[in-house]
PDB file of C-alpha atoms and ligand atoms in Angstrom:
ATOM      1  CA  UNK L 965       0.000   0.000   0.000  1.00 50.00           C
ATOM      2  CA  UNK L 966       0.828   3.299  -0.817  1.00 72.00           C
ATOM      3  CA  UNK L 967      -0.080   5.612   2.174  1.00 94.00           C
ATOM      4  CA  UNK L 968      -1.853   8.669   2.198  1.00 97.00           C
ATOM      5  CA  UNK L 969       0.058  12.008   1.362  1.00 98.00           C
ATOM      6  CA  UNK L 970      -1.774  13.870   4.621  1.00 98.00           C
ATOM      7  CA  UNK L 971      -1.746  17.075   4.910  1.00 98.00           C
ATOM      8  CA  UNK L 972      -2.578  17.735   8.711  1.00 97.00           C
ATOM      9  CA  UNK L 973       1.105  15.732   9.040  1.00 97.00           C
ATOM     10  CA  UNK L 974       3.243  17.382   5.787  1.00 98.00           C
ATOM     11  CA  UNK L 975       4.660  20.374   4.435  1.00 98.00           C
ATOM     12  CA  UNK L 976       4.754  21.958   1.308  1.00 98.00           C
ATOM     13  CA  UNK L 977       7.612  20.819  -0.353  1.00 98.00           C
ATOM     14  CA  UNK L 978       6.353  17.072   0.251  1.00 97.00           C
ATOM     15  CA  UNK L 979       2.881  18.147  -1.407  1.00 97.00           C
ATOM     16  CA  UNK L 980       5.423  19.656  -4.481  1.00 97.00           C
ATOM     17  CA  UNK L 981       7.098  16.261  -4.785  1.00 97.00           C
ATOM     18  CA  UNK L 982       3.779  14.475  -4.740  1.00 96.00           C
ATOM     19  CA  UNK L 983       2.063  16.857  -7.609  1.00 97.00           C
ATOM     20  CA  UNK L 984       5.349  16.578  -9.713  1.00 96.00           C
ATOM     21  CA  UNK L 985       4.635  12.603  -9.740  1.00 95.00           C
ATOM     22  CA  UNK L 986       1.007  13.183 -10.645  1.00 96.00           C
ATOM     23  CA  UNK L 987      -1.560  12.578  -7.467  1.00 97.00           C
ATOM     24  CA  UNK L 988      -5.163  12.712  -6.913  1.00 97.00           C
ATOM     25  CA  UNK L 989      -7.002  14.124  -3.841  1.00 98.00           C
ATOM     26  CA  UNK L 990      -9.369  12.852  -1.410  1.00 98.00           C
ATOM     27  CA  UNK L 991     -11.651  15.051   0.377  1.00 98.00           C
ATOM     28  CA  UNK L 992     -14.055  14.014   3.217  1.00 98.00           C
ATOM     29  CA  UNK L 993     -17.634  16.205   3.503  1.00 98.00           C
ATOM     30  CA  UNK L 994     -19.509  15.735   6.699  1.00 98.00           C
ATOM     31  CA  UNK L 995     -21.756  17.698   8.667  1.00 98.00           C
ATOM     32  CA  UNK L 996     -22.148  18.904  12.531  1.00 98.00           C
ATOM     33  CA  UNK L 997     -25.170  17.120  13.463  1.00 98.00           C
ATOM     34  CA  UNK L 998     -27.146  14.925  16.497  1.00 98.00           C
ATOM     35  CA  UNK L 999     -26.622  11.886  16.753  1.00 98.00           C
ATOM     36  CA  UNK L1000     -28.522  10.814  19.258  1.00 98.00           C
ATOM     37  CA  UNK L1001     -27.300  10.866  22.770  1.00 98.00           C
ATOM     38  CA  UNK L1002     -24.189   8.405  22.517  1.00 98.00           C
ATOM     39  CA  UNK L1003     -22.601   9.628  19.755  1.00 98.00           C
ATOM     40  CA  UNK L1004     -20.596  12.928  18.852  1.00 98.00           C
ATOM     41  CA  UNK L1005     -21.876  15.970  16.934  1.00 98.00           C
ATOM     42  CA  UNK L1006     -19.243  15.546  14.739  1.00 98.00           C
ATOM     43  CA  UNK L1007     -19.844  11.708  13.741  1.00 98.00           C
ATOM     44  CA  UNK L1008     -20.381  12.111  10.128  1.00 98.00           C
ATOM     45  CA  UNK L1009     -16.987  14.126   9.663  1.00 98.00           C
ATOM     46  CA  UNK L1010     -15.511  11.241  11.311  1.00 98.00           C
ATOM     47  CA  UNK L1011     -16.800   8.927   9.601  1.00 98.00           C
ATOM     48  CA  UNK L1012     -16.214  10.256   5.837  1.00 98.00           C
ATOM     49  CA  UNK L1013     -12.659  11.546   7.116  1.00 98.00           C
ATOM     50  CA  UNK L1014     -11.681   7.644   8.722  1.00 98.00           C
ATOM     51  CA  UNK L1015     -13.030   6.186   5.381  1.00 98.00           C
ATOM     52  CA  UNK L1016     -11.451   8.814   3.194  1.00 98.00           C
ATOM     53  CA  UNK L1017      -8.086   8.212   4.969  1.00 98.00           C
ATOM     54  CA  UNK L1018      -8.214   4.402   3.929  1.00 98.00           C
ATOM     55  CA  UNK L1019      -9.085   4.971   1.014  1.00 98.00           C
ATOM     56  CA  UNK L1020      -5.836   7.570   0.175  1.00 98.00           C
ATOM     57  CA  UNK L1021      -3.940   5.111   1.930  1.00 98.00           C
ATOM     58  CA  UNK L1022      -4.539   2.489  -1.142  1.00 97.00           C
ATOM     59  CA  UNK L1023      -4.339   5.055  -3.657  1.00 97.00           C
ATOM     60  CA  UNK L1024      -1.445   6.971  -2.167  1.00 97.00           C
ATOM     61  CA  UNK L1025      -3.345  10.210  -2.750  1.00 98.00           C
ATOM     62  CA  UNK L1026      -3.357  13.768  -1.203  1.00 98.00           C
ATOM     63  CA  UNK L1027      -5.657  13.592   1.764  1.00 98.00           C
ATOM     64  CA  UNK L1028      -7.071  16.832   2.760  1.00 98.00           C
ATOM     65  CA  UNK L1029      -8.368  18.013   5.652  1.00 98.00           C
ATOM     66  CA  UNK L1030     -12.303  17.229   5.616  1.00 98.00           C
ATOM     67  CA  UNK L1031     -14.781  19.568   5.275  1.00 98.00           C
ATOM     68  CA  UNK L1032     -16.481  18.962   8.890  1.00 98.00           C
ATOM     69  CA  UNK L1033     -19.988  20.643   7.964  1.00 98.00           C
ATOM     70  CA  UNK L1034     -22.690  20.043   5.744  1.00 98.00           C
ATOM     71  CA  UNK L1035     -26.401  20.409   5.045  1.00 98.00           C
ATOM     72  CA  UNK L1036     -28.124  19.328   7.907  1.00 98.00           C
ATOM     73  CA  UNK L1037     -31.348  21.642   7.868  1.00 97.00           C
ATOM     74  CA  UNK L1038     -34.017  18.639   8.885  1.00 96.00           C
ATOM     75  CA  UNK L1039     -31.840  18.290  12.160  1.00 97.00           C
ATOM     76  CA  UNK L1040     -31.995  21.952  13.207  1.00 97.00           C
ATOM     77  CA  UNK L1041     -34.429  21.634  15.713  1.00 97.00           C
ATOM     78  CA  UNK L1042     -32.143  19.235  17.958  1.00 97.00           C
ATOM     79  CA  UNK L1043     -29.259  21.568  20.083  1.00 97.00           C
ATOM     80  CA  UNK L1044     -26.015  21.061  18.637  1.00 97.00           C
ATOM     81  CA  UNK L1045     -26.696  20.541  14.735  1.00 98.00           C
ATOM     82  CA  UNK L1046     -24.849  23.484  13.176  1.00 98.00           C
ATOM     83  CA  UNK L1047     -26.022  23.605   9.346  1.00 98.00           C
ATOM     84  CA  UNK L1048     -24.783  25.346   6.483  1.00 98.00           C
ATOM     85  CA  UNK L1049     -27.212  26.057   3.179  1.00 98.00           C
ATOM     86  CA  UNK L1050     -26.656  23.592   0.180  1.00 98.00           C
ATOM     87  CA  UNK L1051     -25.139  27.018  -2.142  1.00 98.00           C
ATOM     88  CA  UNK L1052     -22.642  27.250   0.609  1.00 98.00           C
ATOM     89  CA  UNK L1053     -21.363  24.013   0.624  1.00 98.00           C
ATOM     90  CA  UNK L1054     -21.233  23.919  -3.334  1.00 98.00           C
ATOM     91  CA  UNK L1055     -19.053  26.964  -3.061  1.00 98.00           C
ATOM     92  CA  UNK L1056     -17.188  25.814  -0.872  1.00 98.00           C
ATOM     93  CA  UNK L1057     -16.298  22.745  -2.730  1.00 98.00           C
ATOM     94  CA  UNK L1058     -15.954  24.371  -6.105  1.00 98.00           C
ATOM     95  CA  UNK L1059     -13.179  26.747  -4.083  1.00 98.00           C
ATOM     96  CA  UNK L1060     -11.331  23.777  -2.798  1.00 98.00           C
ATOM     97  CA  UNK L1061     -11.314  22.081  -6.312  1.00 98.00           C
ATOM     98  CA  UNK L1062      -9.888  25.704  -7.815  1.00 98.00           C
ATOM     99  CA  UNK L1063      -7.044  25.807  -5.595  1.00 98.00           C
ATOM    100  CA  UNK L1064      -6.645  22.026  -7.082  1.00 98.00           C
ATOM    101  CA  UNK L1065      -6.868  22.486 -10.464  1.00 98.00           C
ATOM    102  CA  UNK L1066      -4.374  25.634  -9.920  1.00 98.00           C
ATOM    103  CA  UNK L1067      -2.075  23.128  -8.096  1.00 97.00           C
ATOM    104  CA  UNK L1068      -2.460  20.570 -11.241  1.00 97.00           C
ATOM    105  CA  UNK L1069      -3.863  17.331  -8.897  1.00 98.00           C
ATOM    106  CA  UNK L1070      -5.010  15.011 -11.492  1.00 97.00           C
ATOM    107  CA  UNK L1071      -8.631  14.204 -10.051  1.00 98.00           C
ATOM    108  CA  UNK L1072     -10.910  14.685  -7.113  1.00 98.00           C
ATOM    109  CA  UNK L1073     -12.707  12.187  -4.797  1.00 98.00           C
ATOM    110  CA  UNK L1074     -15.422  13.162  -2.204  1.00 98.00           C
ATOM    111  CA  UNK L1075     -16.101  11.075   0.251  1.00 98.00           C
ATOM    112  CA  UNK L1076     -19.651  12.042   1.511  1.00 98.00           C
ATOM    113  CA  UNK L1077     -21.059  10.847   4.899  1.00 98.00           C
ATOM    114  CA  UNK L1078     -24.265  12.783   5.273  1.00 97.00           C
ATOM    115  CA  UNK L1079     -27.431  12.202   2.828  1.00 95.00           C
ATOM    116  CA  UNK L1080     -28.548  15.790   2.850  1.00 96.00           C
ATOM    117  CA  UNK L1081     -25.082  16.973   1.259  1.00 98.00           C
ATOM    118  CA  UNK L1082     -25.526  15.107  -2.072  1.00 97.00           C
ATOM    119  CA  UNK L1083     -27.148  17.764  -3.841  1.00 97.00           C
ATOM    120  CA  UNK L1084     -24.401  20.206  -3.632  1.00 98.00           C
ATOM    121  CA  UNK L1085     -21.578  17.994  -3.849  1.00 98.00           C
ATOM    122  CA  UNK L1086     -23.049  16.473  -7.404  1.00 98.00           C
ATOM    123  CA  UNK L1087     -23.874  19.867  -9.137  1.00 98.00           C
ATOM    124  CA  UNK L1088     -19.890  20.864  -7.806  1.00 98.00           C
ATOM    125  CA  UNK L1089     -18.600  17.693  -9.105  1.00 98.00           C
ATOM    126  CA  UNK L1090     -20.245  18.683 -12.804  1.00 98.00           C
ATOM    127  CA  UNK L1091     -18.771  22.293 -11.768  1.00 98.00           C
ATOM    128  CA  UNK L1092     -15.410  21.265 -11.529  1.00 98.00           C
ATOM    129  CA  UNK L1093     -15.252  18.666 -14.176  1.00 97.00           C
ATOM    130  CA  UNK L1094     -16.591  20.692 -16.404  1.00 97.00           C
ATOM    131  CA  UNK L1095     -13.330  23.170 -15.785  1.00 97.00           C
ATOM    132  CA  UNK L1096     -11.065  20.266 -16.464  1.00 96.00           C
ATOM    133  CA  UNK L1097     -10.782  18.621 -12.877  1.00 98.00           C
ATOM    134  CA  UNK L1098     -12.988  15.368 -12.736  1.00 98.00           C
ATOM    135  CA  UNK L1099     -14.863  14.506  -9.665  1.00 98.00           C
ATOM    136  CA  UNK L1100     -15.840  11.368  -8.207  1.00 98.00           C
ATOM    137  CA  UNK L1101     -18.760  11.427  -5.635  1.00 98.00           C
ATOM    138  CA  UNK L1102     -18.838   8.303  -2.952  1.00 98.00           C
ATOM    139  CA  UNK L1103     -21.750   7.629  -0.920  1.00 98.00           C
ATOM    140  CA  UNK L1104     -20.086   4.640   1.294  1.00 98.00           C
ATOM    141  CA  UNK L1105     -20.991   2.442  -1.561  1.00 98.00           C
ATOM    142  CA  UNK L1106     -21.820  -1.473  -1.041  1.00 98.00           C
ATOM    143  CA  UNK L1107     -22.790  -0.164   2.691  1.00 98.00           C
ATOM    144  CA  UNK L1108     -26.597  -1.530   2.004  1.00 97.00           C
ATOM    145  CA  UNK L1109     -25.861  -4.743   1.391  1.00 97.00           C
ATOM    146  CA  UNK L1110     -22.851  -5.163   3.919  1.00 98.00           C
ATOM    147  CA  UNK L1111     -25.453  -3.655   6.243  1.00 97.00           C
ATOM    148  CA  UNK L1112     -27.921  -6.814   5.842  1.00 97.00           C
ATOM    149  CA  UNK L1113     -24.810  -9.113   6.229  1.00 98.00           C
ATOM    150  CA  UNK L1114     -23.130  -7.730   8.761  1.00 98.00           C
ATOM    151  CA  UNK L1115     -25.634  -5.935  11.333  1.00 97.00           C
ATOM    152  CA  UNK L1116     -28.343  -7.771  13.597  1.00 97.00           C
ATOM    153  CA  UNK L1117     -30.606  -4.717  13.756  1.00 97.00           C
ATOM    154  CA  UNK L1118     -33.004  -3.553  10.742  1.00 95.00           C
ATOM    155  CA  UNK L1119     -32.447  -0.199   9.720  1.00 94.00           C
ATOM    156  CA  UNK L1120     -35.222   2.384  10.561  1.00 96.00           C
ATOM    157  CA  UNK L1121     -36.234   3.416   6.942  1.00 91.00           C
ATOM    158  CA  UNK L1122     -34.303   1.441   3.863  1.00 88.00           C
ATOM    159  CA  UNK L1123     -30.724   2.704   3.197  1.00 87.00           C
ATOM    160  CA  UNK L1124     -31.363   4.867   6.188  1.00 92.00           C
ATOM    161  CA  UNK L1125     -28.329   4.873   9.039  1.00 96.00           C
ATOM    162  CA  UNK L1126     -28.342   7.959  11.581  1.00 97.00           C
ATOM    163  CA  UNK L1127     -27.135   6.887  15.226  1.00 97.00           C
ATOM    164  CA  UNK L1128     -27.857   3.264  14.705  1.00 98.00           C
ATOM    165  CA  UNK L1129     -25.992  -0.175  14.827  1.00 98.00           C
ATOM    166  CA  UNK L1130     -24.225   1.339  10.984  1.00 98.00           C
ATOM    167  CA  UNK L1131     -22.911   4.372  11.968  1.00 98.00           C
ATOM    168  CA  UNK L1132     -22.115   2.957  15.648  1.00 98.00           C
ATOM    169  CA  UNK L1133     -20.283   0.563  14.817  1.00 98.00           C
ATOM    170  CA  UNK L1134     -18.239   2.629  12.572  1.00 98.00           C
ATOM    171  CA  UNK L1135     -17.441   5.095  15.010  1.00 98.00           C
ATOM    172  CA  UNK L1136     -16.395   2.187  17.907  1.00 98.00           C
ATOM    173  CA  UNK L1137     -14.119   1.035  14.986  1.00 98.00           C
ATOM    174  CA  UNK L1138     -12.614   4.402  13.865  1.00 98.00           C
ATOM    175  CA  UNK L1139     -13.139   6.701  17.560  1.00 98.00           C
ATOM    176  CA  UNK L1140     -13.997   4.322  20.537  1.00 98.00           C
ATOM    177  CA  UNK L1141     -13.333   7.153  23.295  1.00 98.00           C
ATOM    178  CA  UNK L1142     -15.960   9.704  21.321  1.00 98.00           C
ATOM    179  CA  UNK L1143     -19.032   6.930  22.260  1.00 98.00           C
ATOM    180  CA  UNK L1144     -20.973   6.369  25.070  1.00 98.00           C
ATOM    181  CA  UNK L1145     -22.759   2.865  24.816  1.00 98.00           C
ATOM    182  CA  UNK L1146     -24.097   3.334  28.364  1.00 98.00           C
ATOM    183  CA  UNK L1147     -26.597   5.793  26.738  1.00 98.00           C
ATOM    184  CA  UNK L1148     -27.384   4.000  23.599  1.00 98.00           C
ATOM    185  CA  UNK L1149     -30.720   3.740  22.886  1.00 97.00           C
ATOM    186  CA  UNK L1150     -33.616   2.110  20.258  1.00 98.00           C
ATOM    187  CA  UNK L1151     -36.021   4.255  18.349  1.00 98.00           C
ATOM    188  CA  UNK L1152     -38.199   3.396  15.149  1.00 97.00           C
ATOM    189  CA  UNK L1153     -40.172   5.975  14.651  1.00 96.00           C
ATOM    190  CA  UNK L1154     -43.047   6.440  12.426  1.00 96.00           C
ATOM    191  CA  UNK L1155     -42.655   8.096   9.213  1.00 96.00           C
ATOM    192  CA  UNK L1156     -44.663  10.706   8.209  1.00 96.00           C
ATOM    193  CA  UNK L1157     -46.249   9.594   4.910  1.00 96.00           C
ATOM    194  CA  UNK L1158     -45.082  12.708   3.362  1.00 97.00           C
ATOM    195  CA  UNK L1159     -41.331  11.968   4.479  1.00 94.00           C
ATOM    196  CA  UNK L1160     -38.821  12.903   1.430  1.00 91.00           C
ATOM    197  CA  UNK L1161     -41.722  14.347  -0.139  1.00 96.00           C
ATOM    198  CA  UNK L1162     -41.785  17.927   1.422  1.00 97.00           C
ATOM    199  CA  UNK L1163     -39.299  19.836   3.863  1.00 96.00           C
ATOM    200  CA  UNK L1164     -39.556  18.496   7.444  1.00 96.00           C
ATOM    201  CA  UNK L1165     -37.844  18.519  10.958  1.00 97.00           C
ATOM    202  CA  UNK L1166     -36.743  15.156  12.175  1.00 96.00           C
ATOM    203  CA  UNK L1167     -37.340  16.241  15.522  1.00 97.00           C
ATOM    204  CA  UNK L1168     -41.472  16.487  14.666  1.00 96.00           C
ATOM    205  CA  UNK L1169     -41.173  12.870  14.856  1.00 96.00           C
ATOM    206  CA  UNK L1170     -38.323  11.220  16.490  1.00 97.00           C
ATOM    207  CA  UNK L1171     -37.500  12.307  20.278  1.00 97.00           C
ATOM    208  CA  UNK L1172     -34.227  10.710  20.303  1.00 97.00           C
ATOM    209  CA  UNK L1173     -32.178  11.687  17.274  1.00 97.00           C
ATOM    210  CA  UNK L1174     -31.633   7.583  16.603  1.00 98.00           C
ATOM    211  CA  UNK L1175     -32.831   5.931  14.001  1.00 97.00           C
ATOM    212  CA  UNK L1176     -32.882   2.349  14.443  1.00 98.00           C
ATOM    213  CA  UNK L1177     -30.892   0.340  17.213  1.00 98.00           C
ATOM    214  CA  UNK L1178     -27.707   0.726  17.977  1.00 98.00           C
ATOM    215  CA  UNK L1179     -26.851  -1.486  20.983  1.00 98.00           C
ATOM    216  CA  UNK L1180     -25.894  -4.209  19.024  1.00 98.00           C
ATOM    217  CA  UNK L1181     -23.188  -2.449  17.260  1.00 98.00           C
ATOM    218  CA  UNK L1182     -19.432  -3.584  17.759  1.00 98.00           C
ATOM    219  CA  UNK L1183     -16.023  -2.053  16.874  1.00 98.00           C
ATOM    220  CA  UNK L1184     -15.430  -5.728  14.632  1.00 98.00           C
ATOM    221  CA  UNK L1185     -19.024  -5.488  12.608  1.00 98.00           C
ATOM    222  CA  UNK L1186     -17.545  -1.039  12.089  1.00 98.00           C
ATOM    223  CA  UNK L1187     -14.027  -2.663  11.031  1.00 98.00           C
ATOM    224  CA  UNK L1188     -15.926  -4.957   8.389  1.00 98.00           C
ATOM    225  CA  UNK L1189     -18.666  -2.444   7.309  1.00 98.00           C
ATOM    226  CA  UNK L1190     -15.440   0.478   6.576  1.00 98.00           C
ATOM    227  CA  UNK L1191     -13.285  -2.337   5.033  1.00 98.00           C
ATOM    228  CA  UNK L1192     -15.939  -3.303   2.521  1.00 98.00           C
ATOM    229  CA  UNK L1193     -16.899   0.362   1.982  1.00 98.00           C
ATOM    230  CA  UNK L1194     -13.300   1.418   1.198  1.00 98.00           C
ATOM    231  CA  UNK L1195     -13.241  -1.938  -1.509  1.00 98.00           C
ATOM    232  CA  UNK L1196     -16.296  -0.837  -3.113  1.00 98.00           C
ATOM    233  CA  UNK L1197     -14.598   2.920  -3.252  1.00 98.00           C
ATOM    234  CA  UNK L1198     -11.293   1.312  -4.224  1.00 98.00           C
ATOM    235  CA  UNK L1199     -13.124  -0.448  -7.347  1.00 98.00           C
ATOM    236  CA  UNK L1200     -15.053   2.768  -8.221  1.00 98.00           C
ATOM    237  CA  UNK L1201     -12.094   4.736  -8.161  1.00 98.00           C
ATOM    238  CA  UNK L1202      -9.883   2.276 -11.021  1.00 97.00           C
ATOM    239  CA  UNK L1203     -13.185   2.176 -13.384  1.00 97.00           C
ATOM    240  CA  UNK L1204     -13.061   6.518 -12.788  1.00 97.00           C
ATOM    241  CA  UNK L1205      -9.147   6.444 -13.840  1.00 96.00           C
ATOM    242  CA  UNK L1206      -9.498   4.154 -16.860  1.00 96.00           C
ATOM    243  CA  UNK L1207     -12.285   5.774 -17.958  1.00 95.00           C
ATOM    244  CA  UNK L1208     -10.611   9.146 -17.747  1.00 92.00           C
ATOM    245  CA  UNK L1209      -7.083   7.949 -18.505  1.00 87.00           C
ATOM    246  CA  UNK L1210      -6.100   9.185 -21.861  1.00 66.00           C
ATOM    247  CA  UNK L1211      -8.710  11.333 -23.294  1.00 57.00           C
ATOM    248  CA  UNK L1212      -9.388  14.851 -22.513  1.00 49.00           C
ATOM    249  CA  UNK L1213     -12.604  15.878 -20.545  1.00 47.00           C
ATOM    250  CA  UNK L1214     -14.919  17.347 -21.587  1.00 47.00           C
ATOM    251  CA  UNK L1215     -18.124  19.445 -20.767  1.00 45.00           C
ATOM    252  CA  UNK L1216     -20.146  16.579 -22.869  1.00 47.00           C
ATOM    253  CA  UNK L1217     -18.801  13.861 -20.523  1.00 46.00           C
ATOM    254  CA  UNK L1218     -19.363  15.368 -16.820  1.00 44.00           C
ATOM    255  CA  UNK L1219     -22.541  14.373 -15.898  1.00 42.00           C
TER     256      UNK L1219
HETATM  257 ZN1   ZN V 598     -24.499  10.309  10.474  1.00 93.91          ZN
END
């Protein structure tokens, strides 16, 4: 393995030596957000950051520091969640990936650990590859299924993980000292048949912040869920490389 050029541990001149061989960035997006009562505010930045540093580490590629917030309006009305608006966090992006196109990094990859930041990261990604830097977006891919095999609980809503046995797990294998088990707790709450279908609070419906069950979670099932996450990322990230390897892109070919 190649290990991750990180920048929160090198200088300058060993980001110069890296750029003159040709390297690609990885760049974690979270968001400051409640996670129920046993876990930090910070868990998705965690997260995305722990799963974005193993995958640099296989790629040998610039690891930056993450961008720790994100779009978390539905979890505004629980103390703690600190949200920034969707334009923000596009600009924000589409700055970062100037400063790397100036720098001449071959490619971007985002590594995204909170749903509601998808929007802005994909209409950044066609930003930036658009002005000759191609993105690659990651949503933990494969995590569904290595959710059914892995984890004992059933998710609250399908492909929906927020404080439960997914996201525990992951955090007891990545930042043990930052949870609290002795304050884990259950809740399934009942959708509101409108859910994803107009703007709502989580809060209106969920007293906890958790979303599903996250007793049984164990640093072993976090190790396995992040190791197939950062395979799946791993396999994504060759196809993205051949695929762009060669040819010049283009405005037709960003998505
Ligand atoms: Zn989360």
């Amino acid at each position: 393995m190649a290990g991750a050029i990180d920048m929160s541990r090198v200088s300058w001149p060993d980001v110069a030596e890296a750029l003159e061989r040709g390297v690609i960035a990885v760049l974690a997006v979270g968001a400051v957000e409640q996670h129920g009562a046993h876990l930090p505010l910070t868990t998705d930045a965690d997260l995305a950051h722990g799963v974005a540093r193993r995958i640099a580490d296989g790629l040998g590629a610039l690891l930056l520091p993450p961008v720790a917030y994100g779009d978390a309006w539905n979890n505004e009305a629980f103390p703690g969640t600190l949200s920034i608006s969707p334009e923000t966090l596009r600009a924000v992006l589409e700055d970062i990936g100037r400063g790397l196109i100036r720098m001449n990094v071959e490619a971007l990859v985002l590594v995204n650990g909170h749903f509601g930041n998808r929007e802005p990261i994909a209409l950044a990604a066609r930003t930036l590859t658009g002005q000759g830097l191609p993105v690659l977006h990651l949503d933990y891919p494969r995590l569904e299924a290595l959710a059914v095999q892995i984890c004992e609980s059933e998710p609250a809503g399908s492909g929906f993980y927020h404080a439960d046995e997914v996201e525990t797990a992951m955090m007891l294998a990545l930042r043990p000292q930052a949870v609290d088990m002795s304050r884990a707790a259950a809740e399934y709450p009942e959708f509101p048949v409108t859910f994803g279908h107009e703007p709502m609070q989580l809060r209106e419906f969920n007293t906890t912040g958790v979303f599903g069950d996250p007793r049984p979670a164990t640093a072993g099932k976090g190790e396995a869920l992040i190791a197939g996450i950062v395979e799946a990322s791993l396999q994504l990230v060759e196809a993205f490389r051949l695929r762009h390897k060669g040819h010049e892109v283009t405005d037709g070919n960003a998505q």
